């Protein structure tokens, strides 16, 4: 069974780019900004965002070549088979699918957990959880701390995953339109944040000055690797369009365009966001805050405006979760169509023409993981699990493919420099 005949090729460049961008932003930059600033001790945190952007551009070249050549559902599942012919390719694809069944729900869980954490600027979820469960006449014993501090946020994050599955249970044309609306909210919020900081902007406070030297240089590079791990998490998603390859119109042109428009646009927004936040708030304050954006708007305007801004950040988190589930649900579907995964995952809804079984299973696992894990652990696991099996493997495969075959719909500039730099930066982050 083909991986593409049952799906509808209906997504335009605008819709594909919107899906990429809402996947990239999500709750990530808002929850990791304080950590990055803390690790880099101030304005030099801009280096982590720049390294993340550079990696996204370099690795984006790899994805663009592959997506243009093999625009099918499943993305890396298809690419690994094509790049490594024979048994080795099938084995790597098989491993990737099983990794996806763990890693994709972790990505879903990270968005849901981040939403619940940020929601606590509006509502004391911990207090609600303690109130609800405290009403039961029962000796909680060692579970008492979990009951008091975690039940409220976990209830919200789990409910969020269920809501996203319901929103995605529709045809791809409707999903494309919803994605554009969600991107308008995402982009509009970031632009509002950037413009709001201009009147009170303090350049000396926001921009880095003296480079670390002497004995501090080694420490700086090590810390940069840790900070970049968090920044890269906020860029992940530039490749999501490749998972939807069989649903993109004119994929040979639109997949590379969607990747680079997404990375360029998000890079500009992230750099301006970081600069404006540090130009209006002391970096020590940013480093200690769990609600940086809310604090930022509260200082510039008032508490009511901060509440509105927080609501918009939560909408962005919803958008990311929507896009993540959409893209990853195509991976088990593609594997099942090739006979490398359980056949039930190859089923397509007869009316909606979406891989609904794959969507429901990943949603269920994401729901479970959102109840079990913490945000810090999830972010690290997401990136580390994928560096060797997916990102570095694809970069190596592209170099081997160039030596073996000629003729590609899209060619990366300055080959093989982007692929080699991608491998080196991924290894730097992995070893850090």
Short mmCIF file of C-alpha atoms in Angstrom, two decimals:
data_model
loop_
_atom_site.label_atom_id
_atom_site.label_comp_id
_atom_site.label_asym_id
_atom_site.label_seq_id
_atom_site.Cartn_x
_atom_site.Cartn_y
_atom_site.Cartn_z
CA UNK A 1 0.00 0.00 0.00
CA UNK A 2 1.35 3.42 -0.89
CA UNK A 3 1.92 5.94 1.87
CA UNK A 4 0.33 8.73 -0.14
CA UNK A 5 -2.64 7.48 -2.17
CA UNK A 6 -5.13 7.62 0.69
CA UNK A 7 -4.28 11.14 1.86
CA UNK A 8 -5.36 14.39 0.27
CA UNK A 9 -2.67 16.69 -1.24
CA UNK A 10 -4.41 19.93 -0.22
CA UNK A 11 -2.06 22.06 1.91
CA UNK A 12 -0.84 25.28 0.27
CA UNK A 13 2.53 26.95 0.93
CA UNK A 14 0.85 29.41 3.30
CA UNK A 15 -0.80 26.62 5.28
CA UNK A 16 2.35 24.48 5.32
CA UNK A 17 4.43 27.42 6.57
CA UNK A 18 1.84 28.23 9.24
CA UNK A 19 1.90 24.60 10.45
CA UNK A 20 5.70 24.76 10.68
CA UNK A 21 5.75 28.08 12.52
CA UNK A 22 3.15 27.24 15.14
CA UNK A 23 5.00 24.00 15.80
CA UNK A 24 8.28 25.89 16.27
CA UNK A 25 7.01 28.54 18.66
CA UNK A 26 4.57 26.91 21.05
CA UNK A 27 5.22 27.35 24.74
CA UNK A 28 8.94 26.67 24.30
CA UNK A 29 10.52 30.15 24.10
CA UNK A 30 8.36 31.44 26.95
CA UNK A 31 9.31 28.69 29.41
CA UNK A 32 13.00 28.29 28.48
CA UNK A 33 13.88 32.02 28.20
CA UNK A 34 14.54 32.36 31.93
CA UNK A 35 16.67 29.18 31.99
CA UNK A 36 18.81 30.33 29.06
CA UNK A 37 19.32 33.78 30.58
CA UNK A 38 20.23 32.17 33.91
CA UNK A 39 22.75 29.78 32.33
CA UNK A 40 24.42 32.49 30.27
CA UNK A 41 24.24 35.06 33.11
CA UNK A 42 22.60 37.82 31.11
CA UNK A 43 22.65 39.25 27.57
CA UNK A 44 25.09 36.64 26.22
CA UNK A 45 22.07 34.33 26.18
CA UNK A 46 21.60 35.75 22.67
CA UNK A 47 24.45 33.42 21.63
CA UNK A 48 22.31 30.36 22.43
CA UNK A 49 19.45 31.68 20.28
CA UNK A 50 21.86 32.42 17.42
CA UNK A 51 23.41 28.97 17.61
CA UNK A 52 19.94 27.42 17.60
CA UNK A 53 18.98 29.46 14.54
CA UNK A 54 22.20 28.58 12.72
CA UNK A 55 21.61 24.89 13.42
CA UNK A 56 18.02 25.16 12.17
CA UNK A 57 19.24 26.70 8.89
CA UNK A 58 22.00 24.11 8.41
CA UNK A 59 19.84 21.12 9.32
CA UNK A 60 16.98 22.68 7.38
CA UNK A 61 19.10 22.28 4.23
CA UNK A 62 19.23 18.53 4.88
CA UNK A 63 15.48 18.31 5.44
CA UNK A 64 14.72 20.49 2.40
CA UNK A 65 16.68 18.20 0.07
CA UNK A 66 15.03 15.10 1.46
CA UNK A 67 11.51 16.53 1.61
CA UNK A 68 11.68 17.78 -1.98
CA UNK A 69 12.99 14.43 -3.24
CA UNK A 70 10.64 12.15 -1.28
CA UNK A 71 7.46 14.08 -0.38
CA UNK A 72 5.61 11.30 1.42
CA UNK A 73 3.86 10.83 4.75
CA UNK A 74 6.24 9.95 7.56
CA UNK A 75 9.23 12.21 6.87
CA UNK A 76 12.30 10.59 8.43
CA UNK A 77 10.75 7.13 8.22
CA UNK A 78 10.87 7.40 4.43
CA UNK A 79 14.16 9.29 4.29
CA UNK A 80 16.15 6.75 6.31
CA UNK A 81 15.01 3.91 4.04
CA UNK A 82 16.01 5.82 0.93
CA UNK A 83 19.33 7.10 2.28
CA UNK A 84 20.49 3.70 3.57
CA UNK A 85 19.40 1.10 1.00
CA UNK A 86 18.67 -2.49 1.94
CA UNK A 87 18.37 -4.03 5.36
CA UNK A 88 20.21 -1.21 7.20
CA UNK A 89 17.70 1.39 5.98
CA UNK A 90 14.71 -0.73 6.96
CA UNK A 91 16.24 -1.34 10.36
CA UNK A 92 16.89 2.37 10.96
CA UNK A 93 13.36 3.23 9.86
CA UNK A 94 12.00 0.55 12.15
CA UNK A 95 13.98 1.98 15.08
CA UNK A 96 12.83 5.49 14.20
CA UNK A 97 9.16 4.48 14.29
CA UNK A 98 9.50 2.90 17.72
CA UNK A 99 11.44 5.94 18.92
CA UNK A 100 8.63 8.13 17.57
CA UNK A 101 6.07 6.20 19.61
CA UNK A 102 7.93 7.42 22.72
CA UNK A 103 9.41 10.71 21.57
CA UNK A 104 6.30 12.14 19.83
CA UNK A 105 4.09 11.75 22.91
CA UNK A 106 6.90 13.39 24.92
CA UNK A 107 6.73 16.41 22.58
CA UNK A 108 2.97 16.47 23.03
CA UNK A 109 3.40 16.20 26.80
CA UNK A 110 5.95 19.05 26.84
CA UNK A 111 3.50 21.42 25.16
CA UNK A 112 0.67 20.37 27.50
CA UNK A 113 2.84 20.59 30.64
CA UNK A 114 4.19 23.99 29.57
CA UNK A 115 0.63 25.20 29.05
CA UNK A 116 -0.36 24.08 32.55
CA UNK A 117 2.72 25.70 34.10
CA UNK A 118 2.07 29.04 32.42
CA UNK A 119 -1.66 28.86 33.15
CA UNK A 120 -0.81 29.20 36.84
CA UNK A 121 -0.18 32.92 36.29
CA UNK A 122 -3.95 33.13 35.81
CA UNK A 123 -5.22 30.47 38.21
CA UNK A 124 -3.69 28.68 41.20
CA UNK A 125 -4.00 25.13 39.83
CA UNK A 126 -2.09 23.67 42.75
CA UNK A 127 -4.61 25.15 45.15
CA UNK A 128 -7.50 23.77 43.10
CA UNK A 129 -5.97 20.29 43.10
CA UNK A 130 -5.39 20.40 46.84
CA UNK A 131 -8.97 21.58 47.41
CA UNK A 132 -10.56 18.89 45.23
CA UNK A 133 -8.57 16.01 46.64
CA UNK A 134 -8.46 17.39 50.15
CA UNK A 135 -12.24 17.00 50.32
CA UNK A 136 -11.87 13.21 50.35
CA UNK A 137 -11.59 11.60 53.80
CA UNK A 138 -8.54 9.50 52.97
CA UNK A 139 -5.00 9.15 54.31
CA UNK A 140 -2.84 10.07 51.31
CA UNK A 141 0.42 9.24 53.14
CA UNK A 142 3.47 9.66 50.90
CA UNK A 143 1.24 10.76 48.01
CA UNK A 144 0.19 13.87 49.90
CA UNK A 145 2.84 16.13 48.33
CA UNK A 146 1.92 14.98 44.80
CA UNK A 147 -1.75 15.51 45.57
CA UNK A 148 -1.17 19.06 46.83
CA UNK A 149 1.20 20.29 44.12
CA UNK A 150 0.64 18.32 40.93
CA UNK A 151 -2.96 17.23 40.52
CA UNK A 152 -4.33 20.57 39.29
CA UNK A 153 -1.68 21.12 36.56
CA UNK A 154 -1.82 17.45 35.54
CA UNK A 155 -5.61 17.58 35.16
CA UNK A 156 -5.29 20.60 32.88
CA UNK A 157 -2.42 19.22 30.74
CA UNK A 158 -4.23 15.92 30.24
CA UNK A 159 -7.48 17.65 29.28
CA UNK A 160 -5.57 19.79 26.79
CA UNK A 161 -4.29 16.74 24.90
CA UNK A 162 -7.83 15.39 24.62
CA UNK A 163 -9.05 18.74 23.26
CA UNK A 164 -6.33 18.77 20.57
CA UNK A 165 -7.23 15.26 19.40
CA UNK A 166 -10.83 16.41 19.01
CA UNK A 167 -9.74 19.49 17.00
CA UNK A 168 -7.58 17.34 14.69
CA UNK A 169 -10.33 14.82 14.02
CA UNK A 170 -11.34 16.55 10.78
CA UNK A 171 -10.21 16.74 7.14
CA UNK A 172 -6.85 18.25 6.16
CA UNK A 173 -8.47 21.23 4.39
CA UNK A 174 -10.10 22.34 7.66
CA UNK A 175 -6.87 21.67 9.56
CA UNK A 176 -4.96 23.90 7.12
CA UNK A 177 -7.39 26.79 7.68
CA UNK A 178 -7.24 26.39 11.47
CA UNK A 179 -3.43 26.44 11.27
CA UNK A 180 -3.42 29.83 9.51
CA UNK A 181 -5.70 31.31 12.19
CA UNK A 182 -3.48 29.91 14.95
CA UNK A 183 -0.40 31.37 13.26
CA UNK A 184 -2.03 34.80 13.09
CA UNK A 185 -2.48 34.64 16.87
CA UNK A 186 1.09 33.42 17.38
CA UNK A 187 2.77 35.96 15.11
CA UNK A 188 0.55 38.79 16.30
CA UNK A 189 1.39 38.11 19.95
CA UNK A 190 5.14 38.10 19.30
CA UNK A 191 4.94 41.31 17.26
CA UNK A 192 2.90 42.97 20.03
CA UNK A 193 5.53 41.90 22.56
CA UNK A 194 8.35 43.34 20.45
CA UNK A 195 6.66 46.66 19.65
CA UNK A 196 5.58 47.19 23.27
CA UNK A 197 9.16 47.24 24.50
CA UNK A 198 10.47 49.90 22.13
CA UNK A 199 9.50 53.07 24.12
CA UNK A 200 11.35 51.95 27.29
CA UNK A 201 14.16 49.97 25.65
CA UNK A 202 17.58 50.10 27.35
CA UNK A 203 20.25 49.00 24.87
CA UNK A 204 23.06 48.79 27.45
CA UNK A 205 20.97 46.41 29.51
CA UNK A 206 19.94 44.20 26.58
CA UNK A 207 23.05 43.76 24.45
CA UNK A 208 26.16 41.72 25.37
CA UNK A 209 29.43 43.58 25.82
CA UNK A 210 32.64 41.85 26.88
CA UNK A 211 33.39 38.26 25.85
CA UNK A 212 34.50 35.87 28.60
CA UNK A 213 38.24 35.28 28.48
CA UNK A 214 41.00 33.28 30.10
CA UNK A 215 39.85 30.42 32.30
CA UNK A 216 36.22 31.33 31.67
CA UNK A 217 36.22 30.47 27.97
CA UNK A 218 35.96 26.74 28.46
CA UNK A 219 33.18 27.22 30.99
CA UNK A 220 31.43 29.59 28.56
CA UNK A 221 31.47 26.98 25.78
CA UNK A 222 30.15 24.26 28.08
CA UNK A 223 27.35 26.46 29.37
CA UNK A 224 26.56 27.55 25.81
CA UNK A 225 25.97 23.90 24.92
CA UNK A 226 23.50 23.49 27.78
CA UNK A 227 21.75 26.76 26.96
CA UNK A 228 21.62 25.85 23.27
CA UNK A 229 19.88 22.60 24.18
CA UNK A 230 17.01 24.72 25.54
CA UNK A 231 17.11 27.16 22.61
CA UNK A 232 17.09 24.35 20.04
CA UNK A 233 13.96 22.97 21.70
CA UNK A 234 12.27 26.27 20.78
CA UNK A 235 13.32 25.91 17.12
CA UNK A 236 12.27 22.28 16.70
CA UNK A 237 9.46 21.89 14.19
CA UNK A 238 11.09 23.48 11.12
CA UNK A 239 10.87 20.02 9.52
CA UNK A 240 7.24 19.26 10.42
CA UNK A 241 6.17 19.94 6.84
CA UNK A 242 8.22 16.88 5.77
CA UNK A 243 6.00 14.60 7.86
CA UNK A 244 3.05 15.90 5.84
CA UNK A 245 4.80 15.49 2.47
CA UNK A 246 1.95 13.56 0.85
CA UNK A 247 -0.51 16.33 1.77
CA UNK A 248 1.45 19.34 0.42
CA UNK A 249 0.70 20.90 -2.96
CA UNK A 250 3.77 21.11 -5.29
CA UNK A 251 6.02 19.64 -2.55
CA UNK A 252 9.24 19.90 -4.58
CA UNK A 253 8.97 23.70 -4.32
CA UNK A 254 6.83 24.27 -1.26
CA UNK A 255 8.60 22.03 1.27
CA UNK A 256 11.98 23.83 1.01
CA UNK A 257 10.23 27.22 0.93
CA UNK A 258 8.14 26.43 4.00
CA UNK A 259 11.24 25.29 5.93
CA UNK A 260 13.34 28.39 5.24
CA UNK A 261 10.51 30.92 5.55
CA UNK A 262 9.69 29.37 8.92
CA UNK A 263 13.25 29.38 10.23
CA UNK A 264 13.98 32.93 9.02
CA UNK A 265 10.76 34.36 10.41
CA UNK A 266 11.00 32.64 13.79
CA UNK A 267 14.69 33.56 14.16
CA UNK A 268 13.94 37.25 13.74
CA UNK A 269 11.05 37.07 16.20
CA UNK A 270 13.07 35.16 18.83
CA UNK A 271 16.07 37.49 18.67
CA UNK A 272 13.88 40.58 18.92
CA UNK A 273 11.86 39.01 21.74
CA UNK A 274 14.98 38.21 23.80
CA UNK A 275 16.43 41.68 23.14
CA UNK A 276 13.24 43.52 24.09
CA UNK A 277 12.68 41.49 27.25
CA UNK A 278 16.23 42.12 28.51
CA UNK A 279 15.98 45.76 27.42
CA UNK A 280 13.02 46.24 29.76
CA UNK A 281 13.73 43.82 32.61
CA UNK A 282 16.95 43.17 34.56
CA UNK A 283 18.39 39.84 33.53
CA UNK A 284 18.49 38.70 37.18
CA UNK A 285 14.71 39.20 37.33
CA UNK A 286 14.22 37.30 34.07
CA UNK A 287 16.40 34.42 35.27
CA UNK A 288 14.23 33.89 38.36
CA UNK A 289 10.80 34.27 36.76
CA UNK A 290 8.49 31.45 35.69
CA UNK A 291 6.26 33.91 33.83
CA UNK A 292 8.68 36.17 31.97
CA UNK A 293 6.28 37.41 29.30
CA UNK A 294 3.54 38.11 31.84
CA UNK A 295 5.99 40.02 34.03
CA UNK A 296 7.18 41.95 30.96
CA UNK A 297 3.68 43.12 30.02
CA UNK A 298 2.81 43.87 33.63
CA UNK A 299 5.79 46.24 33.91
CA UNK A 300 5.12 47.98 30.59
CA UNK A 301 1.33 48.22 30.95
CA UNK A 302 -0.54 46.81 33.95
CA UNK A 303 -1.73 43.56 35.50
CA UNK A 304 -4.86 43.38 33.36
CA UNK A 305 -2.83 43.62 30.15
CA UNK A 306 -0.48 40.96 31.50
CA UNK A 307 -3.45 38.65 31.95
CA UNK A 308 -4.48 39.20 28.33
CA UNK A 309 -0.93 38.55 27.13
CA UNK A 310 -0.77 35.38 29.20
CA UNK A 311 -3.98 34.20 27.56
CA UNK A 312 -2.40 34.75 24.13
CA UNK A 313 0.73 32.81 25.15
CA UNK A 314 -1.55 29.95 26.13
CA UNK A 315 -3.20 30.11 22.70
CA UNK A 316 0.28 29.78 21.18
CA UNK A 317 0.89 26.68 23.29
CA UNK A 318 -2.38 25.23 21.99
CA UNK A 319 -1.30 25.94 18.43
CA UNK A 320 1.99 24.10 18.88
CA UNK A 321 0.30 21.07 20.37
CA UNK A 322 -2.11 21.07 17.44
CA UNK A 323 0.73 21.09 14.89
CA UNK A 324 2.85 18.48 16.72
CA UNK A 325 0.06 15.91 16.87
CA UNK A 326 -0.81 16.59 13.24
CA UNK A 327 2.71 15.94 11.93
CA UNK A 328 3.71 12.97 14.07
CA UNK A 329 0.48 11.07 13.50
CA UNK A 330 1.70 10.48 9.92
CA UNK A 331 4.83 8.54 10.99
CA UNK A 332 3.24 5.33 12.37
CA UNK A 333 0.78 5.51 9.47
CA UNK A 334 3.62 5.54 6.92
CA UNK A 335 5.39 2.66 8.68
CA UNK A 336 2.23 0.55 8.76
CA UNK A 337 1.68 1.16 5.05
CA UNK A 338 5.17 -0.25 4.41
CA UNK A 339 4.54 -3.30 6.58
CA UNK A 340 7.00 -2.21 9.31
CA UNK A 341 4.42 -1.44 11.98
CA UNK A 342 1.08 -2.74 13.20
CA UNK A 343 -1.36 -2.83 10.24
CA UNK A 344 -4.13 -1.08 12.17
CA UNK A 345 -2.10 2.17 12.01
CA UNK A 346 -2.45 2.19 8.20
CA UNK A 347 -6.20 2.77 8.46
CA UNK A 348 -7.50 6.04 7.01
CA UNK A 349 -10.84 7.52 8.05
CA UNK A 350 -13.20 6.87 5.10
CA UNK A 351 -14.71 10.36 5.13
CA UNK A 352 -12.05 12.63 6.68
CA UNK A 353 -9.10 10.92 4.94
CA UNK A 354 -6.78 11.21 7.94
CA UNK A 355 -4.81 8.45 9.74
CA UNK A 356 -7.20 8.49 12.68
CA UNK A 357 -5.91 5.38 14.51
CA UNK A 358 -2.40 6.79 14.59
CA UNK A 359 -3.75 10.13 15.82
CA UNK A 360 -5.78 8.53 18.60
CA UNK A 361 -2.94 6.31 19.85
CA UNK A 362 -0.35 9.11 19.92
CA UNK A 363 -2.90 11.33 21.63
CA UNK A 364 -3.53 8.67 24.28
CA UNK A 365 0.22 8.26 24.93
CA UNK A 366 0.68 12.03 25.05
CA UNK A 367 -2.12 12.21 27.62
CA UNK A 368 -0.40 9.56 29.75
CA UNK A 369 3.06 11.18 29.51
CA UNK A 370 1.65 14.59 30.43
CA UNK A 371 0.55 13.05 33.72
CA UNK A 372 3.84 11.26 34.45
CA UNK A 373 6.72 13.59 33.52
CA UNK A 374 8.17 17.01 34.37
CA UNK A 375 8.97 19.74 31.82
CA UNK A 376 12.74 19.79 32.45
CA UNK A 377 13.10 16.03 31.92
CA UNK A 378 10.87 16.03 28.84
CA UNK A 379 12.87 18.73 26.99
CA UNK A 380 16.18 16.91 27.49
CA UNK A 381 14.73 13.52 26.50
CA UNK A 382 13.12 14.90 23.34
CA UNK A 383 16.38 16.26 21.92
CA UNK A 384 18.81 13.59 23.11
CA UNK A 385 16.65 10.75 21.79
CA UNK A 386 16.63 12.25 18.30
CA UNK A 387 20.15 13.55 17.79
CA UNK A 388 21.79 10.24 16.87
CA UNK A 389 18.91 8.24 15.38
CA UNK A 390 17.40 11.02 13.32
CA UNK A 391 19.34 14.28 12.87
CA UNK A 392 22.92 13.03 12.60
CA UNK A 393 21.88 9.88 10.72
CA UNK A 394 20.10 11.97 8.07
CA UNK A 395 23.06 14.33 7.64
CA UNK A 396 25.42 11.37 7.15
CA UNK A 397 22.93 9.77 4.77
CA UNK A 398 22.68 12.91 2.63
CA UNK A 399 26.46 13.01 2.15
CA UNK A 400 26.49 9.32 1.15
CA UNK A 401 23.50 9.89 -1.15
CA UNK A 402 25.29 12.74 -2.96
CA UNK A 403 28.26 10.47 -3.61
CA UNK A 404 25.99 7.68 -4.82
CA UNK A 405 23.37 9.49 -6.93
CA UNK A 406 22.86 12.70 -8.88
CA UNK A 407 19.70 14.67 -9.62
CA UNK A 408 17.66 16.35 -6.89
CA UNK A 409 14.63 18.68 -7.12
CA UNK A 410 16.35 21.01 -4.63
CA UNK A 411 20.07 21.24 -3.87
CA UNK A 412 21.52 22.67 -0.68
CA UNK A 413 23.87 25.62 -1.27
CA UNK A 414 27.59 25.11 -0.60
CA UNK A 415 27.23 21.35 -0.32
CA UNK A 416 28.44 19.57 1.88
CA UNK A 417 29.06 22.42 4.34
CA UNK A 418 25.49 22.62 5.78
CA UNK A 419 25.30 18.87 6.38
CA UNK A 420 28.74 18.74 8.03
CA UNK A 421 28.07 21.77 10.23
CA UNK A 422 24.72 20.29 11.22
CA UNK A 423 26.45 17.10 12.37
CA UNK A 424 29.10 19.01 14.34
CA UNK A 425 26.61 21.25 16.17
CA UNK A 426 24.32 18.34 17.02
CA UNK A 427 27.31 16.47 18.46
CA UNK A 428 28.38 19.57 20.44
CA UNK A 429 24.92 19.85 21.99
CA UNK A 430 24.74 16.09 22.61
CA UNK A 431 28.13 15.98 24.36
CA UNK A 432 27.39 19.14 26.38
#
